[in-house]
Coordinates of N, CA, C and O in Angstrom, one line a residue:
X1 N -30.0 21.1 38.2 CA -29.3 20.6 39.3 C -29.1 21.7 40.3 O -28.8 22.8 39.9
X2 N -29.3 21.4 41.4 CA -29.3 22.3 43.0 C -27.6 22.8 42.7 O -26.8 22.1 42.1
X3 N -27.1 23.9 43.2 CA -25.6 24.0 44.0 C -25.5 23.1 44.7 O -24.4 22.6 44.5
X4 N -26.1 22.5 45.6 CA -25.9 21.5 46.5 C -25.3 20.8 45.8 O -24.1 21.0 45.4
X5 N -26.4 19.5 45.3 CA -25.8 18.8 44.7 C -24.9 18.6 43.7 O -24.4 17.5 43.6
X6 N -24.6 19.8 42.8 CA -23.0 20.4 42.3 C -22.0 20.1 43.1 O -21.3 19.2 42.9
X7 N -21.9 20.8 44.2 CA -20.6 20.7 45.2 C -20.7 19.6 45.8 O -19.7 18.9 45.8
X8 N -21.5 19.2 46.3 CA -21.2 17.5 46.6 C -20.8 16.7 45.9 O -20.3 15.8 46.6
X9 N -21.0 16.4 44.3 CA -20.2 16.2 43.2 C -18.4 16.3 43.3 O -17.6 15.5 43.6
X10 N -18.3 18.0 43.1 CA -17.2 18.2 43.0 C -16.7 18.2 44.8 O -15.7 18.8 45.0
X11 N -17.1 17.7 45.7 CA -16.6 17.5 46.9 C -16.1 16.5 46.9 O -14.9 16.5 47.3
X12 N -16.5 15.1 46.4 CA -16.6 14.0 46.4 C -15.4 13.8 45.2 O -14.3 13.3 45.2
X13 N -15.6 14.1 44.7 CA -14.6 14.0 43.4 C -13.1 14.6 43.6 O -12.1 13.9 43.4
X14 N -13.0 15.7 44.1 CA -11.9 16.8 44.9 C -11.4 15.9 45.9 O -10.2 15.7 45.6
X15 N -11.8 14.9 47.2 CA -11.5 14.8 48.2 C -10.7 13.3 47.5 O -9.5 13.0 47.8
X16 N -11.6 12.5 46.6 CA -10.9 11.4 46.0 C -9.7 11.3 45.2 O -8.8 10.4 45.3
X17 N -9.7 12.1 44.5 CA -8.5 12.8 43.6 C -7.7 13.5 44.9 O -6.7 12.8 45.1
X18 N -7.8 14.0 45.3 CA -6.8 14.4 46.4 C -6.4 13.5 46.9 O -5.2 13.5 46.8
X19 N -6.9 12.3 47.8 CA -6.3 11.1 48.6 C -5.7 11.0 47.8 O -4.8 11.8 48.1
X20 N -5.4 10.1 46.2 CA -4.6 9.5 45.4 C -3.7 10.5 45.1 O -2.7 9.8 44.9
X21 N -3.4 11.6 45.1 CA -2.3 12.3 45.0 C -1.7 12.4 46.0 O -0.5 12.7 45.9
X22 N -2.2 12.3 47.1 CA -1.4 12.5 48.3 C -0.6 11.1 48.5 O 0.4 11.1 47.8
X23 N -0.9 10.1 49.1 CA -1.0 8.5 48.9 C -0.2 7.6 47.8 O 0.5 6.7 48.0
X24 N -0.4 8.0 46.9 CA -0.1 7.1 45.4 C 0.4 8.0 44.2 O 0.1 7.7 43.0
X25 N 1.2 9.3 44.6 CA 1.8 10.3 42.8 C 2.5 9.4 42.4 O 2.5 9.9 41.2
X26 N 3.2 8.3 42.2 CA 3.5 7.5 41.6 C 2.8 6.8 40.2 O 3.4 6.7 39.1
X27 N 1.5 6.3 40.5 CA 0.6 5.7 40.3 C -0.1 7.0 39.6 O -0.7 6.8 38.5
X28 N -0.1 8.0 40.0 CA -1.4 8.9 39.3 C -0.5 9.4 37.8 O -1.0 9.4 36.7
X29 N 1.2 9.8 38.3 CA 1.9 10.1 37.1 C 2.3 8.8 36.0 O 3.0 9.1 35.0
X30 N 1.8 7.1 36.2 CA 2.3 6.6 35.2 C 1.1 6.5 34.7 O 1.1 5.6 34.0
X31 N -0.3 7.3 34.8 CA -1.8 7.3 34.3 C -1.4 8.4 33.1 O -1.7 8.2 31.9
X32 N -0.8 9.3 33.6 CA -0.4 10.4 32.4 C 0.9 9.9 32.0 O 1.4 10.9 31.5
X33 N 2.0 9.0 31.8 CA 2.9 9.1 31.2 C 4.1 10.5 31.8 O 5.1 10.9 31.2
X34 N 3.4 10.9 33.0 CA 5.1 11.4 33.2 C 5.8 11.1 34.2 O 5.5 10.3 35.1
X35 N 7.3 11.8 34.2 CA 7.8 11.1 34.7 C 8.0 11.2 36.4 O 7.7 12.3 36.9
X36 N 8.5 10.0 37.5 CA 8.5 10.6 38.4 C 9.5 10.9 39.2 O 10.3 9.9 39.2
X37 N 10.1 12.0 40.1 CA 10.9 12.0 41.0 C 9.8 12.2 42.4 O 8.6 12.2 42.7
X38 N 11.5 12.6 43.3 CA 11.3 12.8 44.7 C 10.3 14.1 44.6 O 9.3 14.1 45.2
X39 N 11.0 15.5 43.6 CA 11.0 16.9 44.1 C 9.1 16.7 43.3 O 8.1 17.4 43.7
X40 N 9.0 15.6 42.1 CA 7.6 16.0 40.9 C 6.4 14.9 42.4 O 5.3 15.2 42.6
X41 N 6.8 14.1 42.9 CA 5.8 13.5 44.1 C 5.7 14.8 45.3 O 4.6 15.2 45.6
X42 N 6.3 15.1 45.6 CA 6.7 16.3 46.4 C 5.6 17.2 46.1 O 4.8 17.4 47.0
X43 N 5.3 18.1 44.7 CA 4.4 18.7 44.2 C 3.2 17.7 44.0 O 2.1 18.2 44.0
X44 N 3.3 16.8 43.8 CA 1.6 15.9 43.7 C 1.0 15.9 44.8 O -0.2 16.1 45.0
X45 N 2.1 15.6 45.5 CA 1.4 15.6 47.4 C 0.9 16.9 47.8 O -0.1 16.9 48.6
X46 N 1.4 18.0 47.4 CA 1.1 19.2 47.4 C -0.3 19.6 46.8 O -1.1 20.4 47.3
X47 N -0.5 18.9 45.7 CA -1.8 19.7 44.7 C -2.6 18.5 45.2 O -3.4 18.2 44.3
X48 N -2.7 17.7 46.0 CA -3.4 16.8 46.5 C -4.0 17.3 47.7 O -5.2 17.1 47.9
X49 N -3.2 17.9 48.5 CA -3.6 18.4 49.9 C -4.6 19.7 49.5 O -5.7 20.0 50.0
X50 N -4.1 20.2 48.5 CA -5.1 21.3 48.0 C -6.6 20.7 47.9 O -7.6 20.9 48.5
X51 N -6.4 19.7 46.8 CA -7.4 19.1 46.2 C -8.5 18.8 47.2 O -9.6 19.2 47.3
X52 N -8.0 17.9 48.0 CA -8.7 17.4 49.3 C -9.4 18.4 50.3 O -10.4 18.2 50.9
X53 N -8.4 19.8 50.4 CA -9.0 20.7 50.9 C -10.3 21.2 50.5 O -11.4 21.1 51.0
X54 N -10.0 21.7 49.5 CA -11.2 22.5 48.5 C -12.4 21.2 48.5 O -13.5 21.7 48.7
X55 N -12.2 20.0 48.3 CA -13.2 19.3 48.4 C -13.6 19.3 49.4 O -14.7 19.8 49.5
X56 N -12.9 18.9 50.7 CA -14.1 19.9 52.2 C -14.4 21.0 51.9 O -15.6 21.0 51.6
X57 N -14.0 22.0 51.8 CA -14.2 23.0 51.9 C -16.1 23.2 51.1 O -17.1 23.7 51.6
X58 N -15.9 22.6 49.7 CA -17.6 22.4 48.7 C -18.6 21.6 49.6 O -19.8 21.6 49.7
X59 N -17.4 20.8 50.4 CA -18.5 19.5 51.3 C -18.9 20.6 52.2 O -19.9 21.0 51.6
X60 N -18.8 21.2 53.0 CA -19.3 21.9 54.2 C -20.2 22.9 53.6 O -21.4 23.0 54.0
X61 N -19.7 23.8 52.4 CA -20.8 24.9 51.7 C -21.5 24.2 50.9 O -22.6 24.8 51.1
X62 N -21.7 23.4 50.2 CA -22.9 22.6 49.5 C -24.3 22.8 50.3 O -25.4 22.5 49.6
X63 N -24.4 23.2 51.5 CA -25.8 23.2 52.2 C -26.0 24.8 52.3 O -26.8 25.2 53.1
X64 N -25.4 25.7 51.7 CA -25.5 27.3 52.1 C -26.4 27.4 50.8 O -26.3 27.0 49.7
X65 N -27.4 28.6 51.8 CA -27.7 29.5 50.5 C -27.0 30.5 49.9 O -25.9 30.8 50.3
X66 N -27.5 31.2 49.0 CA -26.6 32.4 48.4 C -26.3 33.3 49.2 O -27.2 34.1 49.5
X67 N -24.9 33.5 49.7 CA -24.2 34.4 50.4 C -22.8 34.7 49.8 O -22.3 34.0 48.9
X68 N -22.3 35.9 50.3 CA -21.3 35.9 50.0 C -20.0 35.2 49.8 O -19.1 35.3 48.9
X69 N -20.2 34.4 50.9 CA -19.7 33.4 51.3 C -19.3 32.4 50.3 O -18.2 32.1 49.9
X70 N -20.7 32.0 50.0 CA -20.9 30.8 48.8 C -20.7 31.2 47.2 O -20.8 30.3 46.3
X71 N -20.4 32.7 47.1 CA -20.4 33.0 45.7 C -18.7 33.1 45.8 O -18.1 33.3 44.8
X72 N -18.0 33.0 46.8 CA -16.6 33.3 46.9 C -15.9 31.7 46.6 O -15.0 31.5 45.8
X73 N -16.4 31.0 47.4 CA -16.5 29.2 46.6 C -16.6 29.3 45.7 O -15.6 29.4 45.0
X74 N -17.9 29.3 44.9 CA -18.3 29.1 43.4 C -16.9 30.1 42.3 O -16.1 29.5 41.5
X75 N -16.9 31.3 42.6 CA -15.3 31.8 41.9 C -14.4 31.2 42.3 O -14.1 30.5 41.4
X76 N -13.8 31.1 43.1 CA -12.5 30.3 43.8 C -12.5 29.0 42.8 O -11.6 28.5 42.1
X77 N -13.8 28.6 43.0 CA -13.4 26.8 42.4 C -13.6 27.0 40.6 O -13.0 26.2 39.8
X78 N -14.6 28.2 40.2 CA -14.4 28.5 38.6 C -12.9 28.8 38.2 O -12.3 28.0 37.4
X79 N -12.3 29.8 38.9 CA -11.1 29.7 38.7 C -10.0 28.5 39.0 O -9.3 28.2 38.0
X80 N -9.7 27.7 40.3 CA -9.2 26.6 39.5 C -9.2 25.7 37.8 O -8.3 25.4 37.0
X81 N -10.5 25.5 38.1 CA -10.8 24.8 37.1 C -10.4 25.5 35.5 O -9.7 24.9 34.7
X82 N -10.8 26.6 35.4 CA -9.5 27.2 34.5 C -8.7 27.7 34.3 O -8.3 28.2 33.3
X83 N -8.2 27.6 35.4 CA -6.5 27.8 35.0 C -5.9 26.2 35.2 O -4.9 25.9 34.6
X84 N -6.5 25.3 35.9 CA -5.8 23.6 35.2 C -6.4 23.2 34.4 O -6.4 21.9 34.1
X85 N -7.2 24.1 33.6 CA -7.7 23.8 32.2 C -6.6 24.0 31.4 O -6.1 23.1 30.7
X86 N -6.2 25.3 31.4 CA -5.0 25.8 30.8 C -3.6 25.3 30.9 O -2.7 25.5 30.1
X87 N -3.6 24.5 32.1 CA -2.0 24.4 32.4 C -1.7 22.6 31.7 O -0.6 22.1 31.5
X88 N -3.3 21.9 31.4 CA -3.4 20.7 31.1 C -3.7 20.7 29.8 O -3.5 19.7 29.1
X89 N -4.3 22.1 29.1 CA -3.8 21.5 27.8 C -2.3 21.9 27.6 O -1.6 21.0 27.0
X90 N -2.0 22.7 27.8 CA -0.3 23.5 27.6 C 0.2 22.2 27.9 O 1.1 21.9 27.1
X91 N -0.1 21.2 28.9 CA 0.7 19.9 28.8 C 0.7 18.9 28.1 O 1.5 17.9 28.2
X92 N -0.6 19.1 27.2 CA -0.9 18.1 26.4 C -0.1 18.4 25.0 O 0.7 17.6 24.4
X93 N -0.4 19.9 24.6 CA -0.1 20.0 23.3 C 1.9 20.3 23.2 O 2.5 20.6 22.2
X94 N 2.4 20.1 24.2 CA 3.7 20.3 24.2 C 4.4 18.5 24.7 O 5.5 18.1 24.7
X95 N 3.4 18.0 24.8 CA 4.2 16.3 25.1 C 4.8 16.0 26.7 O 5.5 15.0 27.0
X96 N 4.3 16.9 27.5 CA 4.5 16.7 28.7 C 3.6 15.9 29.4 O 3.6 15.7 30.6
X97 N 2.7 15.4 28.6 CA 1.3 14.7 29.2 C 0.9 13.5 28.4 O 1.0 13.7 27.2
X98 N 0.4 12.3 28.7 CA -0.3 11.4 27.7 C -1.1 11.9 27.7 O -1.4 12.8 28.5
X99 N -2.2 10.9 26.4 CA -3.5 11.6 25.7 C -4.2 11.2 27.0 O -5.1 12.1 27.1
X100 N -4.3 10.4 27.8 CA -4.8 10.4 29.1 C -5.3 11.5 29.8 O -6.4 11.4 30.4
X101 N -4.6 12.6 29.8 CA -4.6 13.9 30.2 C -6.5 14.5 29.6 O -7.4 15.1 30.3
X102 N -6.7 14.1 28.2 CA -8.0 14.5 27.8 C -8.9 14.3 29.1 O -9.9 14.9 29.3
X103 N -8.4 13.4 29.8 CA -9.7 12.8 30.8 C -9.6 14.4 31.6 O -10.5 15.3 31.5
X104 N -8.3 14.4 32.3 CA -8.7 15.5 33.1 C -8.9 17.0 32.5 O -8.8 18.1 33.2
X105 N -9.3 16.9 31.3 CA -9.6 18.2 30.4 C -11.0 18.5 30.0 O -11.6 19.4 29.4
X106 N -11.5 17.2 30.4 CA -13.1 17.2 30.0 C -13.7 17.7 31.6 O -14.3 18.7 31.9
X107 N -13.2 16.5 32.5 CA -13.2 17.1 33.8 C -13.2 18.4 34.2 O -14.2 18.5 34.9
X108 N -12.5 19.6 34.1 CA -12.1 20.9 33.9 C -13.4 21.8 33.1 O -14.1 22.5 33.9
X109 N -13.7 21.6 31.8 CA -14.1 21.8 31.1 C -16.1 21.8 31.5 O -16.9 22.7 31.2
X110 N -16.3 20.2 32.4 CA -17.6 20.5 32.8 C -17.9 20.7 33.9 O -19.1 20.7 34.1
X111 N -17.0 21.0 35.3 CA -16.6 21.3 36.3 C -16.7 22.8 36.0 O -17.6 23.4 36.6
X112 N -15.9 23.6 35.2 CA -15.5 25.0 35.0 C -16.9 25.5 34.6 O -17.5 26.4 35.1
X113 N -17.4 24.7 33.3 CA -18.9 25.0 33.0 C -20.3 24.8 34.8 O -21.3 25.4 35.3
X114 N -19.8 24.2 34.9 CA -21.2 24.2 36.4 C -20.8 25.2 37.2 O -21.6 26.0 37.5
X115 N -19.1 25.4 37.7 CA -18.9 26.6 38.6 C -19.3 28.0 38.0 O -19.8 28.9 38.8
X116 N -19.2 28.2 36.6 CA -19.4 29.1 35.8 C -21.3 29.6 35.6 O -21.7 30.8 35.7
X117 N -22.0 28.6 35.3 CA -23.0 28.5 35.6 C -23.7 29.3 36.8 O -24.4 30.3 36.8
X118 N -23.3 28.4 37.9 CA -23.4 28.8 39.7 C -22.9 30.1 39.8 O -23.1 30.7 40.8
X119 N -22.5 30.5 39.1 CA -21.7 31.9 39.0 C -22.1 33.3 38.8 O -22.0 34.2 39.6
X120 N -22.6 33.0 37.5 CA -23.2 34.2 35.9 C -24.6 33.6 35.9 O -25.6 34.3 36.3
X121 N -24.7 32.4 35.4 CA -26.3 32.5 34.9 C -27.6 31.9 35.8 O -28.8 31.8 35.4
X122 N -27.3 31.5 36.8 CA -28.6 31.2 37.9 C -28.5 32.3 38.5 O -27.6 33.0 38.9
X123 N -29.7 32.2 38.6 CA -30.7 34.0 39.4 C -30.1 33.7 40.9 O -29.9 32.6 41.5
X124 N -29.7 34.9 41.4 CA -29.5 35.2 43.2 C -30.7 34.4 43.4 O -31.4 33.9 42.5
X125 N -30.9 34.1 45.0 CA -31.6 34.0 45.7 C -32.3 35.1 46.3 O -33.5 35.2 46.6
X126 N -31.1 35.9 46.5 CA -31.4 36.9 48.2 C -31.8 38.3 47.6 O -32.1 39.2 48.4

């Protein structure tokens, strides 16, 4: 699979997940079983706007070749992906999360694997 087509992946997926958190934390927290207030919607809308961001952000670099530029994406977005690898199991294995949560841990997991990938083991271009 191209980088391209990776980040348009995770564009498309980032930008969608992001609308529903921005739009509907109600709805996204009774998918995991937690609970919601004013201040925990407040933060969903928050990691929503992110989400959405970084999904343009893959949408517009998805057509770059290897530059600096594009290797600063590819870390940026490895690094999300594990550190809410980490913060989603820490919420799983402490009861702050339903088993629901697995979804977005696999997600993480083959997201973090392609960014990681795009990263370390495909040859430069330039």
């Amino acid at each position: 699979m191209s980088h391209k087509t990776f980040l348009s992946i995770a564009a498309v997926i980032g930008i969608v997940f992001g609308i529903g958190m921005l739009i509907a934390p109600e709805q996204v927290f009774e998918l995991y079983a937690i609970p919601s207030s004013e201040g925990s919607k407040s933060i969903a809308r928050s990691f929503g706007a992110l989400m959405f961001s970084v999904g343009i952000m893959n949408w517009i670099a998805r057509g770059v070749e290897d530059s600096v530029a594009l290797r600063a994406i590819l870390y940026g977005n490895l690094a999300i992906h594990l550190l809410t690898l980490v913060i989603d199991l820490l919420a799983l294995t402490s009861g702050a999360m339903s088993a629901q949560g697995w979804g977005s841990v696999i997600l993480h997991v083959l997201f973090g694997a392609g960014f990681a990938y795009f990263v370390f083991a495909r040859p430069s271009r330039s």
